[in-house]
Coordinates of C-alpha atoms in Angstrom, one line a residue:
X712 CA 85.2 90.9 133.0
X713 CA 88.6 89.2 133.0
X714 CA 90.8 89.8 136.1
X715 CA 93.4 92.5 135.2
X716 CA 95.3 91.7 138.4
X717 CA 96.5 88.2 137.3
X718 CA 100.3 88.0 136.6
X719 CA 101.8 87.8 133.1
X720 CA 101.5 84.4 131.7
X721 CA 103.6 84.5 128.5
X722 CA 106.7 86.1 127.1
X723 CA 106.2 89.8 126.3
X724 CA 108.4 92.2 124.4
X725 CA 107.7 95.9 125.1
X726 CA 109.2 99.2 124.2
X727 CA 111.2 100.8 127.0
X728 CA 112.4 104.1 125.6
X729 CA 111.4 107.5 126.8
X730 CA 109.0 108.2 123.9
X731 CA 107.5 104.8 123.6
X732 CA 106.3 104.5 127.1
X733 CA 105.6 100.8 127.6
X734 CA 107.1 98.8 130.5
X735 CA 106.5 95.2 131.4
X736 CA 105.7 95.1 135.2
X737 CA 104.3 92.2 137.1
X738 CA 101.6 93.2 139.5
X739 CA 102.7 93.0 143.1
X740 CA 106.3 94.0 142.5
X741 CA 108.0 97.0 144.1
X742 CA 108.1 98.7 140.7
X743 CA 104.4 98.4 140.3
X744 CA 103.8 99.7 143.7
X745 CA 105.9 102.7 142.9
X746 CA 103.7 103.4 139.9
X747 CA 100.4 103.4 141.9
X748 CA 99.0 106.8 142.3
X749 CA 95.7 108.3 143.5
X750 CA 92.7 107.7 141.2
X751 CA 92.1 109.9 138.2
X752 CA 88.9 112.1 138.5
X753 CA 87.4 110.9 135.2
X754 CA 87.7 108.6 132.2
X755 CA 91.1 108.9 130.6
X756 CA 90.3 106.9 127.4
X757 CA 88.7 109.8 125.6
X758 CA 91.0 109.3 122.6
X759 CA 90.3 105.6 122.0
X760 CA 92.7 102.8 121.2
X761 CA 94.5 101.6 118.2
X762 CA 96.9 98.9 116.9
X763 CA 99.3 98.8 114.0
X764 CA 102.3 97.5 112.1
X765 CA 101.3 93.8 112.4
X766 CA 103.8 91.0 112.0
X767 CA 103.3 87.2 112.1
X768 CA 103.9 87.1 115.8
X769 CA 102.6 90.4 117.1
X770 CA 101.7 94.1 116.6
X771 CA 101.7 97.4 118.4
X772 CA 99.0 98.5 120.8
X773 CA 98.3 102.1 121.4
X774 CA 96.4 104.5 123.6
X775 CA 96.8 108.0 124.9
X776 CA 95.3 109.2 128.2
X777 CA 93.4 112.5 128.2
X778 CA 90.9 113.6 130.7
X779 CA 90.3 116.8 128.7
X780 CA 91.3 116.4 125.0
X781 CA 90.6 120.2 124.4
X782 CA 93.3 121.4 126.9
X783 CA 95.2 124.2 125.2
X784 CA 98.6 122.9 126.4
X785 CA 98.1 119.7 124.5
X786 CA 98.5 117.6 127.6
X787 CA 94.9 116.4 127.8
X788 CA 94.2 117.7 131.3
X789 CA 96.4 115.0 132.7
X790 CA 98.4 115.3 136.0
X791 CA 102.1 115.8 135.6
X792 CA 103.0 112.3 136.8
X793 CA 103.4 108.8 135.4
X794 CA 100.2 106.8 135.2
X795 CA 100.2 103.0 135.3
X796 CA 98.1 101.6 132.4
X797 CA 97.2 97.9 132.5
X798 CA 96.6 96.1 129.2
X799 CA 95.5 92.7 128.1
X800 CA 95.3 90.8 124.8
X801 CA 92.7 88.0 124.3
X802 CA 92.0 85.5 121.6
X803 CA 88.2 86.0 122.0
X804 CA 86.2 89.2 122.0
X805 CA 84.7 88.6 125.5
X806 CA 88.2 88.3 127.0
X807 CA 87.6 84.8 128.4
X808 CA 90.9 83.6 126.9
X809 CA 93.4 86.2 127.9
X810 CA 96.8 85.5 126.2
X811 CA 98.9 88.4 127.6
X812 CA 98.6 91.1 130.2
X813 CA 100.9 93.6 131.7
X814 CA 101.4 97.2 132.8
X815 CA 102.7 100.1 130.8
X816 CA 103.8 103.5 132.1
X817 CA 102.1 106.6 130.5
X818 CA 104.5 109.4 131.1
X819 CA 103.8 113.2 130.9
X820 CA 106.8 113.8 128.6
X821 CA 105.1 111.6 126.0
X822 CA 101.7 113.2 126.5
X823 CA 100.7 110.1 128.4
X824 CA 100.8 108.0 125.3
X825 CA 101.4 104.2 125.5
X826 CA 103.0 101.9 122.9
X827 CA 103.0 98.2 123.7
X828 CA 105.1 96.2 121.2
X829 CA 104.2 92.5 121.4
X830 CA 105.7 89.4 119.8
X831 CA 105.4 85.7 120.4
X832 CA 101.8 85.5 119.4
X833 CA 100.3 83.0 116.8
X834 CA 100.3 84.0 113.1
X835 CA 97.2 84.7 111.1
X836 CA 94.9 85.2 114.1
X837 CA 92.4 87.8 115.3
X838 CA 93.1 89.2 118.8
X839 CA 91.2 91.7 121.0
X840 CA 92.8 94.1 123.4
X841 CA 91.9 96.8 126.0
X842 CA 93.5 99.0 128.6
X843 CA 92.6 99.9 132.2
X844 CA 93.4 102.8 134.6
X845 CA 91.9 102.5 138.0
X846 CA 88.3 101.4 137.4
X847 CA 88.2 102.9 133.9
X848 CA 88.3 100.4 131.1
X849 CA 89.0 101.4 127.5
X850 CA 86.9 100.3 124.5
X851 CA 88.1 97.0 123.1
X852 CA 89.9 96.9 119.8
X853 CA 90.3 94.1 117.3
X854 CA 93.6 93.4 115.7
X855 CA 95.3 90.7 113.7
X856 CA 98.7 89.1 113.2
X857 CA 100.0 88.6 109.7
X858 CA 100.1 85.0 108.2
X859 CA 103.2 82.9 108.8
X860 CA 105.9 84.0 106.3
X861 CA 105.8 80.6 104.5
X862 CA 102.0 80.7 103.9
X863 CA 99.6 82.7 101.9
X864 CA 96.8 82.7 104.4
X865 CA 93.3 83.6 103.4
X866 CA 92.4 86.4 101.1
X867 CA 93.2 89.8 102.7
X868 CA 90.6 92.4 103.1
X869 CA 92.6 95.6 103.0
X870 CA 91.3 99.2 102.9
X871 CA 93.2 102.4 102.3
X872 CA 92.2 106.0 103.1
X873 CA 93.7 109.5 103.1
X874 CA 93.0 113.2 103.7
X875 CA 90.6 113.7 106.7
X876 CA 90.1 117.4 107.1
X877 CA 88.1 117.7 110.3
X878 CA 86.5 121.0 109.3
X879 CA 85.2 119.9 105.9
X880 CA 82.9 117.1 107.0
X881 CA 81.9 114.4 109.4
X882 CA 84.1 111.2 109.5
X883 CA 81.2 109.0 108.3
X884 CA 83.6 107.2 105.9
X885 CA 85.7 106.0 108.9
X886 CA 82.5 104.6 110.5
X887 CA 81.4 102.8 107.3
X888 CA 84.9 101.4 106.9
X889 CA 84.8 100.0 110.4
X890 CA 81.5 98.3 109.5
X891 CA 83.3 96.5 106.6
X892 CA 85.4 94.6 109.2
X893 CA 88.7 94.8 107.2
X894 CA 91.8 92.8 108.2
X895 CA 94.1 95.8 107.6
X896 CA 93.8 99.5 107.0
X897 CA 96.4 101.7 105.3
X898 CA 96.4 105.5 106.0
X899 CA 98.4 107.2 103.2
X900 CA 98.7 110.7 104.7
X901 CA 97.0 113.9 105.7
X902 CA 95.6 112.3 108.9
X903 CA 95.2 115.7 110.3
X904 CA 95.5 119.3 109.0
X905 CA 97.5 122.2 110.3
X906 CA 95.2 125.2 109.6
X907 CA 93.5 127.4 112.1
X908 CA 89.8 128.1 112.0
X909 CA 88.7 129.9 108.9
X910 CA 91.8 129.4 106.7
X911 CA 90.8 126.3 104.6
X912 CA 87.1 126.9 103.9
X913 CA 84.9 125.1 101.3
X914 CA 81.8 126.3 99.4
X915 CA 78.8 126.3 101.8
X916 CA 81.1 126.8 104.8
X917 CA 82.9 124.3 107.0
X918 CA 80.7 122.1 109.1
X919 CA 82.9 122.3 112.2
X920 CA 86.1 124.1 113.3
X921 CA 89.6 123.4 114.3
X922 CA 90.6 124.4 117.8
X923 CA 93.7 126.5 118.5
X924 CA 96.1 128.3 116.2
X925 CA 97.9 126.9 113.1
X926 CA 99.9 124.0 114.4
X927 CA 103.6 125.0 114.9
X928 CA 104.5 124.0 118.4
X929 CA 104.4 120.6 120.1
X930 CA 101.4 121.8 122.2
X931 CA 99.6 122.8 119.0
X932 CA 100.1 119.4 117.3
X933 CA 99.2 117.5 120.4
X934 CA 95.9 119.4 120.7
X935 CA 95.1 119.0 117.0
X936 CA 95.7 115.2 117.2
X937 CA 93.6 115.0 120.3
X938 CA 90.7 116.9 118.6
X939 CA 90.8 114.4 115.7
X940 CA 91.2 111.4 117.9
X941 CA 88.1 112.5 120.0
X942 CA 85.9 111.7 117.0
X943 CA 84.0 108.5 117.6
X944 CA 83.9 107.6 113.9
X945 CA 87.7 107.7 113.7
X946 CA 88.0 105.8 116.9
X947 CA 85.7 103.1 115.5
X948 CA 88.0 102.6 112.5
X949 CA 91.0 102.3 114.7
X950 CA 89.2 99.7 116.9
X951 CA 88.2 97.6 113.8
X952 CA 91.7 96.6 112.5
X953 CA 95.4 97.2 112.7
X954 CA 96.7 100.2 110.7
X955 CA 99.7 101.0 108.6
X956 CA 100.3 104.7 108.6
X957 CA 102.5 107.1 106.7
X958 CA 102.3 110.9 106.6
X959 CA 102.1 113.3 103.8
X960 CA 102.4 117.1 104.0
X961 CA 99.6 118.3 106.3
X962 CA 100.8 116.4 109.3
X963 CA 103.5 119.1 109.3
X964 CA 102.6 121.9 106.7
X965 CA 101.1 122.1 103.2
X966 CA 103.5 121.0 100.4
X967 CA 106.7 121.0 102.5
X968 CA 109.8 119.3 101.0
X969 CA 112.7 118.2 103.1
X970 CA 113.7 121.1 105.2
X971 CA 111.9 123.6 103.0
X972 CA 108.6 125.0 104.2
X973 CA 105.8 126.1 101.9
X974 CA 105.8 129.7 100.5
X975 CA 104.3 132.1 103.0
X976 CA 105.0 129.7 105.9
X977 CA 104.5 130.7 109.6
X978 CA 107.9 129.1 110.1
X979 CA 109.9 130.5 107.1
X980 CA 113.5 130.0 108.3
X981 CA 115.5 126.8 108.3
X982 CA 115.7 126.8 112.1
X983 CA 112.1 127.5 112.6
X984 CA 110.9 124.9 110.2
X985 CA 113.4 122.3 111.7
X986 CA 111.8 122.9 115.1
X987 CA 108.3 122.6 113.6
X988 CA 109.2 119.3 112.0
X989 CA 110.5 118.0 115.3
X990 CA 107.3 119.0 117.1
X991 CA 105.1 117.5 114.4
X992 CA 106.9 114.2 114.3
X993 CA 106.9 113.8 118.0
X994 CA 103.2 114.4 118.2
X995 CA 102.7 112.1 115.2
X996 CA 104.5 109.3 116.9
X997 CA 102.7 109.9 120.2
X998 CA 99.4 109.5 118.4
X999 CA 100.0 106.6 116.1
X1000 CA 100.5 102.8 116.6
X1001 CA 104.1 102.8 115.4
X1002 CA 107.0 100.5 116.5
X1003 CA 110.0 101.8 118.4
X1004 CA 112.0 102.0 115.1
X1005 CA 109.9 105.1 114.3
X1006 CA 110.7 107.0 117.5
X1007 CA 111.7 110.5 116.2
X1008 CA 115.2 111.9 116.6
X1009 CA 114.6 115.6 116.7
X1010 CA 113.3 116.6 113.2
X1011 CA 113.8 113.2 111.7
X1012 CA 111.6 110.1 111.8
X1013 CA 111.9 106.6 110.3
X1014 CA 108.6 106.3 108.5
X1015 CA 109.4 104.1 105.5
X1016 CA 109.3 100.5 106.3
X1017 CA 108.3 97.1 104.9
X1018 CA 105.5 94.9 106.3
X1019 CA 105.2 91.3 105.0
X1020 CA 101.7 89.7 104.8
X1021 CA 102.8 86.0 104.5
X1022 CA 103.7 85.0 100.9
X1023 CA 100.7 87.0 99.7
X1024 CA 101.9 90.6 99.8
X1025 CA 104.7 92.9 100.7
X1026 CA 103.7 96.4 101.8
X1027 CA 106.4 98.9 101.0
X1028 CA 105.3 102.0 103.0
X1029 CA 107.1 105.1 101.6
X1030 CA 108.0 108.6 102.8
X1031 CA 107.8 111.0 99.9
X1032 CA 108.2 114.2 102.0
X1033 CA 111.2 114.0 104.3
X1034 CA 113.9 113.3 101.7
X1035 CA 112.5 114.9 98.5
X1036 CA 114.1 117.7 96.6
X1037 CA 112.1 120.9 96.5
X1038 CA 109.3 121.1 94.0
X1039 CA 110.5 122.2 90.6
X1040 CA 109.4 125.6 89.3
X1041 CA 107.3 126.0 92.5
X1042 CA 104.0 124.2 93.3
X1043 CA 101.1 123.7 91.0
X1044 CA 100.8 122.3 87.4
X1045 CA 103.8 123.5 85.3
X1046 CA 105.7 122.8 82.1
X1047 CA 108.9 122.5 84.0
X1048 CA 112.3 121.4 82.7
X1049 CA 113.4 120.5 86.3
X1050 CA 110.7 117.8 86.4
X1051 CA 112.9 115.5 84.3
X1052 CA 116.2 116.3 85.9
X1053 CA 117.8 112.9 86.6
X1054 CA 119.5 114.2 89.8
X1055 CA 116.1 115.0 91.4
X1056 CA 114.5 112.5 93.8
X1057 CA 111.2 112.3 95.6
X1058 CA 112.5 109.5 97.9
X1059 CA 116.1 110.3 98.5
X1060 CA 118.9 108.0 97.5
X1061 CA 118.9 105.8 100.7
X1062 CA 115.1 105.1 100.5
X1063 CA 115.3 104.4 96.8
X1064 CA 118.1 101.9 97.3
X1065 CA 116.0 100.3 100.1
X1066 CA 113.0 100.0 97.9
X1067 CA 114.9 98.6 94.9
X1068 CA 116.5 96.0 97.2
X1069 CA 113.1 95.1 98.5
X1070 CA 112.0 94.4 94.9
X1071 CA 115.0 92.2 94.3
X1072 CA 114.4 90.2 97.5
X1073 CA 110.7 89.9 97.1
X1074 CA 109.0 86.5 96.6
X1075 CA 105.5 87.9 97.3
X1076 CA 102.6 87.4 95.0
X1077 CA 101.8 91.2 95.3
X1078 CA 104.3 94.0 95.9
X1079 CA 102.2 97.0 97.1
X1080 CA 103.6 100.6 97.4
X1081 CA 101.7 102.5 100.1
X1082 CA 102.5 106.1 99.4
X1083 CA 101.2 109.6 99.2
X1084 CA 101.1 111.4 95.8
X1085 CA 100.0 110.5 92.2
X1086 CA 102.5 108.1 90.6
X1087 CA 101.2 107.9 87.0
X1088 CA 101.6 110.8 84.6
X1089 CA 98.8 113.3 84.5
X1090 CA 99.1 115.9 81.8
X1091 CA 96.4 118.6 82.0
X1092 CA 96.9 120.0 78.5
X1093 CA 96.2 118.3 75.2
X1094 CA 98.9 118.7 72.6
X1095 CA 102.7 118.8 72.7
X1096 CA 103.0 121.0 75.9
X1097 CA 103.1 118.9 79.0
X1098 CA 101.8 120.5 82.3
X1099 CA 101.9 118.2 85.3
X1100 CA 101.8 118.5 89.1
X1101 CA 105.1 119.5 90.6
X1102 CA 104.1 118.0 93.9
X1103 CA 103.5 114.5 92.5
X1104 CA 105.9 112.0 90.9
X1105 CA 105.4 114.0 87.7
X1106 CA 107.7 116.6 89.3
X1107 CA 110.3 113.9 89.8
X1108 CA 110.0 111.9 86.6
X1109 CA 113.5 110.4 86.7
X1110 CA 112.8 109.2 90.2
X1111 CA 109.6 107.5 89.0
X1112 CA 111.5 106.0 86.0
X1113 CA 114.2 104.5 88.3
X1114 CA 111.5 102.9 90.6
X1115 CA 109.6 101.5 87.7
X1116 CA 112.8 100.1 86.1
X1117 CA 113.6 98.6 89.5
X1118 CA 110.5 96.5 89.7
X1119 CA 110.9 95.5 86.0
X1120 CA 114.5 94.5 86.4
X1121 CA 113.6 92.5 89.6
X1122 CA 110.8 90.8 87.8
X1123 CA 108.3 91.8 90.4
X1124 CA 105.2 89.6 89.8
X1125 CA 102.5 92.2 90.5
X1126 CA 103.5 95.8 91.3
X1127 CA 100.6 97.9 92.6
X1128 CA 100.9 101.5 93.7
X1129 CA 98.4 102.9 96.3
X1130 CA 97.9 106.6 96.5
X1131 CA 96.1 109.3 98.4
X1132 CA 96.5 113.1 98.4
X1133 CA 94.3 114.2 95.5
X1134 CA 90.8 114.1 97.1
X1135 CA 89.3 112.0 94.3
X1136 CA 89.1 108.3 93.3
X1137 CA 91.3 107.4 90.3
X1138 CA 92.5 104.1 88.7
X1139 CA 95.4 103.9 86.3
X1140 CA 97.6 101.7 84.2
X1141 CA 101.3 102.4 84.8
X1142 CA 103.2 102.6 81.5
X1143 CA 106.8 102.1 80.4
X1144 CA 106.4 105.3 78.4
X1145 CA 103.5 107.6 79.2
X1146 CA 104.0 109.6 76.0
X1147 CA 103.3 106.5 73.9
X1148 CA 99.8 105.2 74.6
X1149 CA 100.8 101.9 73.0
X1150 CA 103.8 101.3 75.2
X1151 CA 103.9 98.4 77.6
X1152 CA 101.7 98.4 80.7
X1153 CA 104.0 97.7 83.6
X1154 CA 101.9 98.1 86.8
X1155 CA 98.7 99.4 88.3
X1156 CA 97.8 102.4 90.5
X1157 CA 94.7 102.7 92.7
X1158 CA 94.0 106.2 94.2
X1159 CA 91.6 106.8 97.1
X1160 CA 89.6 109.9 97.5
X1161 CA 89.5 111.8 100.8
X1162 CA 87.6 111.0 103.9
X1163 CA 86.3 114.6 104.0
X1164 CA 88.8 117.0 102.4
X1165 CA 87.0 119.5 100.1
X1166 CA 83.6 118.5 101.3
X1167 CA 80.9 116.5 99.5
X1168 CA 82.1 116.7 95.9
X1169 CA 79.7 115.4 93.2
X1170 CA 79.1 112.1 91.5
X1171 CA 81.1 111.9 88.2
X1172 CA 80.9 110.4 84.8
X1173 CA 84.4 109.1 84.1
X1174 CA 83.8 109.3 80.4
X1175 CA 83.4 113.1 80.7
X1176 CA 86.7 113.7 82.6
X1177 CA 89.1 115.4 80.3
X1178 CA 92.1 114.1 82.2
X1179 CA 91.2 110.6 81.0
X1180 CA 91.0 111.7 77.4
X1181 CA 94.4 113.5 77.5
X1182 CA 96.0 110.6 79.4
X1183 CA 94.5 107.3 78.1
X1184 CA 96.3 105.2 80.7
X1185 CA 94.0 106.9 83.3
X1186 CA 91.0 104.6 83.6
X1187 CA 88.7 106.0 86.2
X1188 CA 87.8 109.2 88.1
X1189 CA 85.1 110.1 90.7
X1190 CA 84.8 113.2 92.9
X1191 CA 83.0 112.0 96.0
X1192 CA 84.3 111.2 99.5
X1193 CA 85.0 107.7 100.7
X1194 CA 87.7 104.9 100.7
X1195 CA 88.9 102.0 98.7
X1196 CA 88.3 98.4 99.9
X1197 CA 90.3 95.7 98.4
X1198 CA 90.3 91.9 98.5
X1199 CA 93.7 90.5 97.8
X1200 CA 93.9 86.8 96.8
X1201 CA 96.4 84.7 95.0
X1202 CA 94.6 85.1 91.6
X1203 CA 93.5 88.7 91.7
X1204 CA 93.3 92.0 93.6
X1205 CA 89.7 93.4 93.6
X1206 CA 89.2 97.1 94.5
X1207 CA 85.8 98.6 95.3
X1208 CA 85.8 102.4 95.1
X1209 CA 83.4 103.3 97.9
X1210 CA 81.6 106.7 98.0
X1211 CA 79.3 108.7 100.2
X1212 CA 76.6 111.1 98.9
X1213 CA 77.4 113.7 101.6
X1214 CA 79.8 114.4 104.6
X1215 CA 78.0 117.6 105.6
X1216 CA 75.7 115.6 107.8
X1217 CA 76.6 112.4 109.7
X1218 CA 75.2 109.0 109.0
X1219 CA 75.2 108.8 105.2
X1220 CA 75.0 105.3 103.5
X1221 CA 78.0 104.0 101.6
X1222 CA 77.9 102.5 98.1
X1223 CA 80.2 101.2 95.5
X1224 CA 80.9 103.6 92.5
X1225 CA 83.2 101.2 90.6
X1226 CA 85.0 97.9 90.9
X1227 CA 88.4 97.2 89.3
X1228 CA 90.4 94.0 89.2
X1229 CA 94.1 93.5 88.8
X1230 CA 94.7 89.9 87.7
X1231 CA 97.8 87.9 88.7
X1232 CA 100.6 88.5 86.2
X1233 CA 98.5 90.9 84.1
X1234 CA 99.5 94.5 84.9
X1235 CA 96.9 97.1 84.6
X1236 CA 93.4 97.7 85.9
X1237 CA 90.2 96.2 84.5
X1238 CA 86.8 97.6 85.3
X1239 CA 84.1 95.0 86.2
X1240 CA 81.4 97.4 87.6
X1241 CA 80.4 101.0 87.3
X1242 CA 77.4 102.6 89.1
X1243 CA 75.3 104.4 86.5
X1244 CA 75.7 108.1 86.5
X1245 CA 72.6 110.2 86.8
X1246 CA 73.3 113.6 85.3
X1247 CA 72.0 116.6 87.4
X1248 CA 70.1 119.3 85.4
X1249 CA 72.9 121.8 85.4
X1250 CA 74.5 123.8 82.7
X1251 CA 77.2 121.9 80.8
X1252 CA 80.7 122.7 81.8
X1253 CA 83.6 122.9 79.3
X1254 CA 86.5 120.5 79.5
X1255 CA 88.8 123.4 80.6
X1256 CA 86.4 124.1 83.5
X1257 CA 86.4 120.4 84.5
X1258 CA 90.2 120.3 84.4
X1259 CA 90.4 123.5 86.5
X1260 CA 87.9 122.1 89.0
X1261 CA 89.9 118.9 89.3
X1262 CA 93.1 120.8 89.9
X1263 CA 91.5 123.2 92.4
X1264 CA 90.0 120.2 94.3
X1265 CA 93.5 118.7 95.0
X1266 CA 95.6 121.9 95.3
X1267 CA 93.7 124.5 97.2
X1268 CA 94.4 126.2 99.5

């Protein structure tokens, strides 16, 4: 084991604010002596480690100390004092070549979370990191810096995931994703769910339960994050690669919009929901590997941001919750005049301008939008009446049109939208005019299924999915749990849609249901592989039943 007590040997940049609790302290100084406290009675690294927001010269390292992750006050059974946490970064997995080391302060007001924000490292390299408190050493995590901005670097193995409802299944998909050894993981929202035990149940019953009440207070959210982070399969995925995270609705409350809670909310008033948002965002920051620019300010958090992966890709990570107008005509699928109102926005004006400016400035081979809800049009009714989801971009059609026009005007080389939320795999061509099947294809959308949300699901025959018949730009559908693993090179982006046969028991094997390719300068998705569908001996379902099942799968409760 490397000697944690050796002094810092290279320049380090660390966050020093109250919420991001990292402080550079050389061992042997008076400040370090002041941080020394009596030994903790057990292992504080029960929530694992993580890294995120990689740049060409650094990344964020994260951990949160918790002796008892199940403590009802959300504070992890930790003493009400600051704990010194030593960290080190190595260029080899056995820590024989330690590049950086230092000490961070884990403070009780931040639930003993630690964010170490590093720069000055070499671009395009793997690094390994770990933490230590007293004689307790954390698991080691692998992370990576982005390529130099002037280079493409090798092909990027990037995976994206969403919707991990703890009660609905085991996090096997996270474990299988870790075994893929990706370079980068995007989490597109619904990292945790707010419901108390027994509220969001699935056929056959939930396989495990949430602890505590519905999350409303800071203590509630801290406890819920701790319960999720205690899962070893999720920890393995965090240890495997750096993450880029953005939230959707369930990190706060189902289908919230701006300062408007969902109908029937436990926090129905403006003041109550504002306080709930503040609590949710503080807990979210405390539990995610985010940079200091994302430190919450009360009920507000800076979540949208841009991460450059050399000349290969720009990742535009969006926030489609905090600044959106309320859903038109209520939630659900509706034929709603408000959906086309040009004044309505899902991003807000400031974020929209930021995104369009990013398109204009981009010189990347691929411009990737990491975001939450379905971008392409999905009409659930054949014929002239159009019924679409009010919670997706369909409910903000003018906002979608402005974004699409923005990348066309900027001559973005390869626009690709990545999406979560809907608990199923989809692939789609993005069209200049969705009502005209022969209109120009102007981009590509890849949608990942859930990690666990809604339980196992079933294998699907895409040709039988009525949504694909009503919307010919939709190219693929599958209703099993899993993730999408992409390989992004200069000539193409290849996407493998990975699925599990079950999440009701741990340890299932992963397989590829379909592979799609997006070729350089050729917008749209092209299928290169489809796993044969073996039809179960069940009564045939009508198209209307299949449509309703698809809607229920993504909208209930």
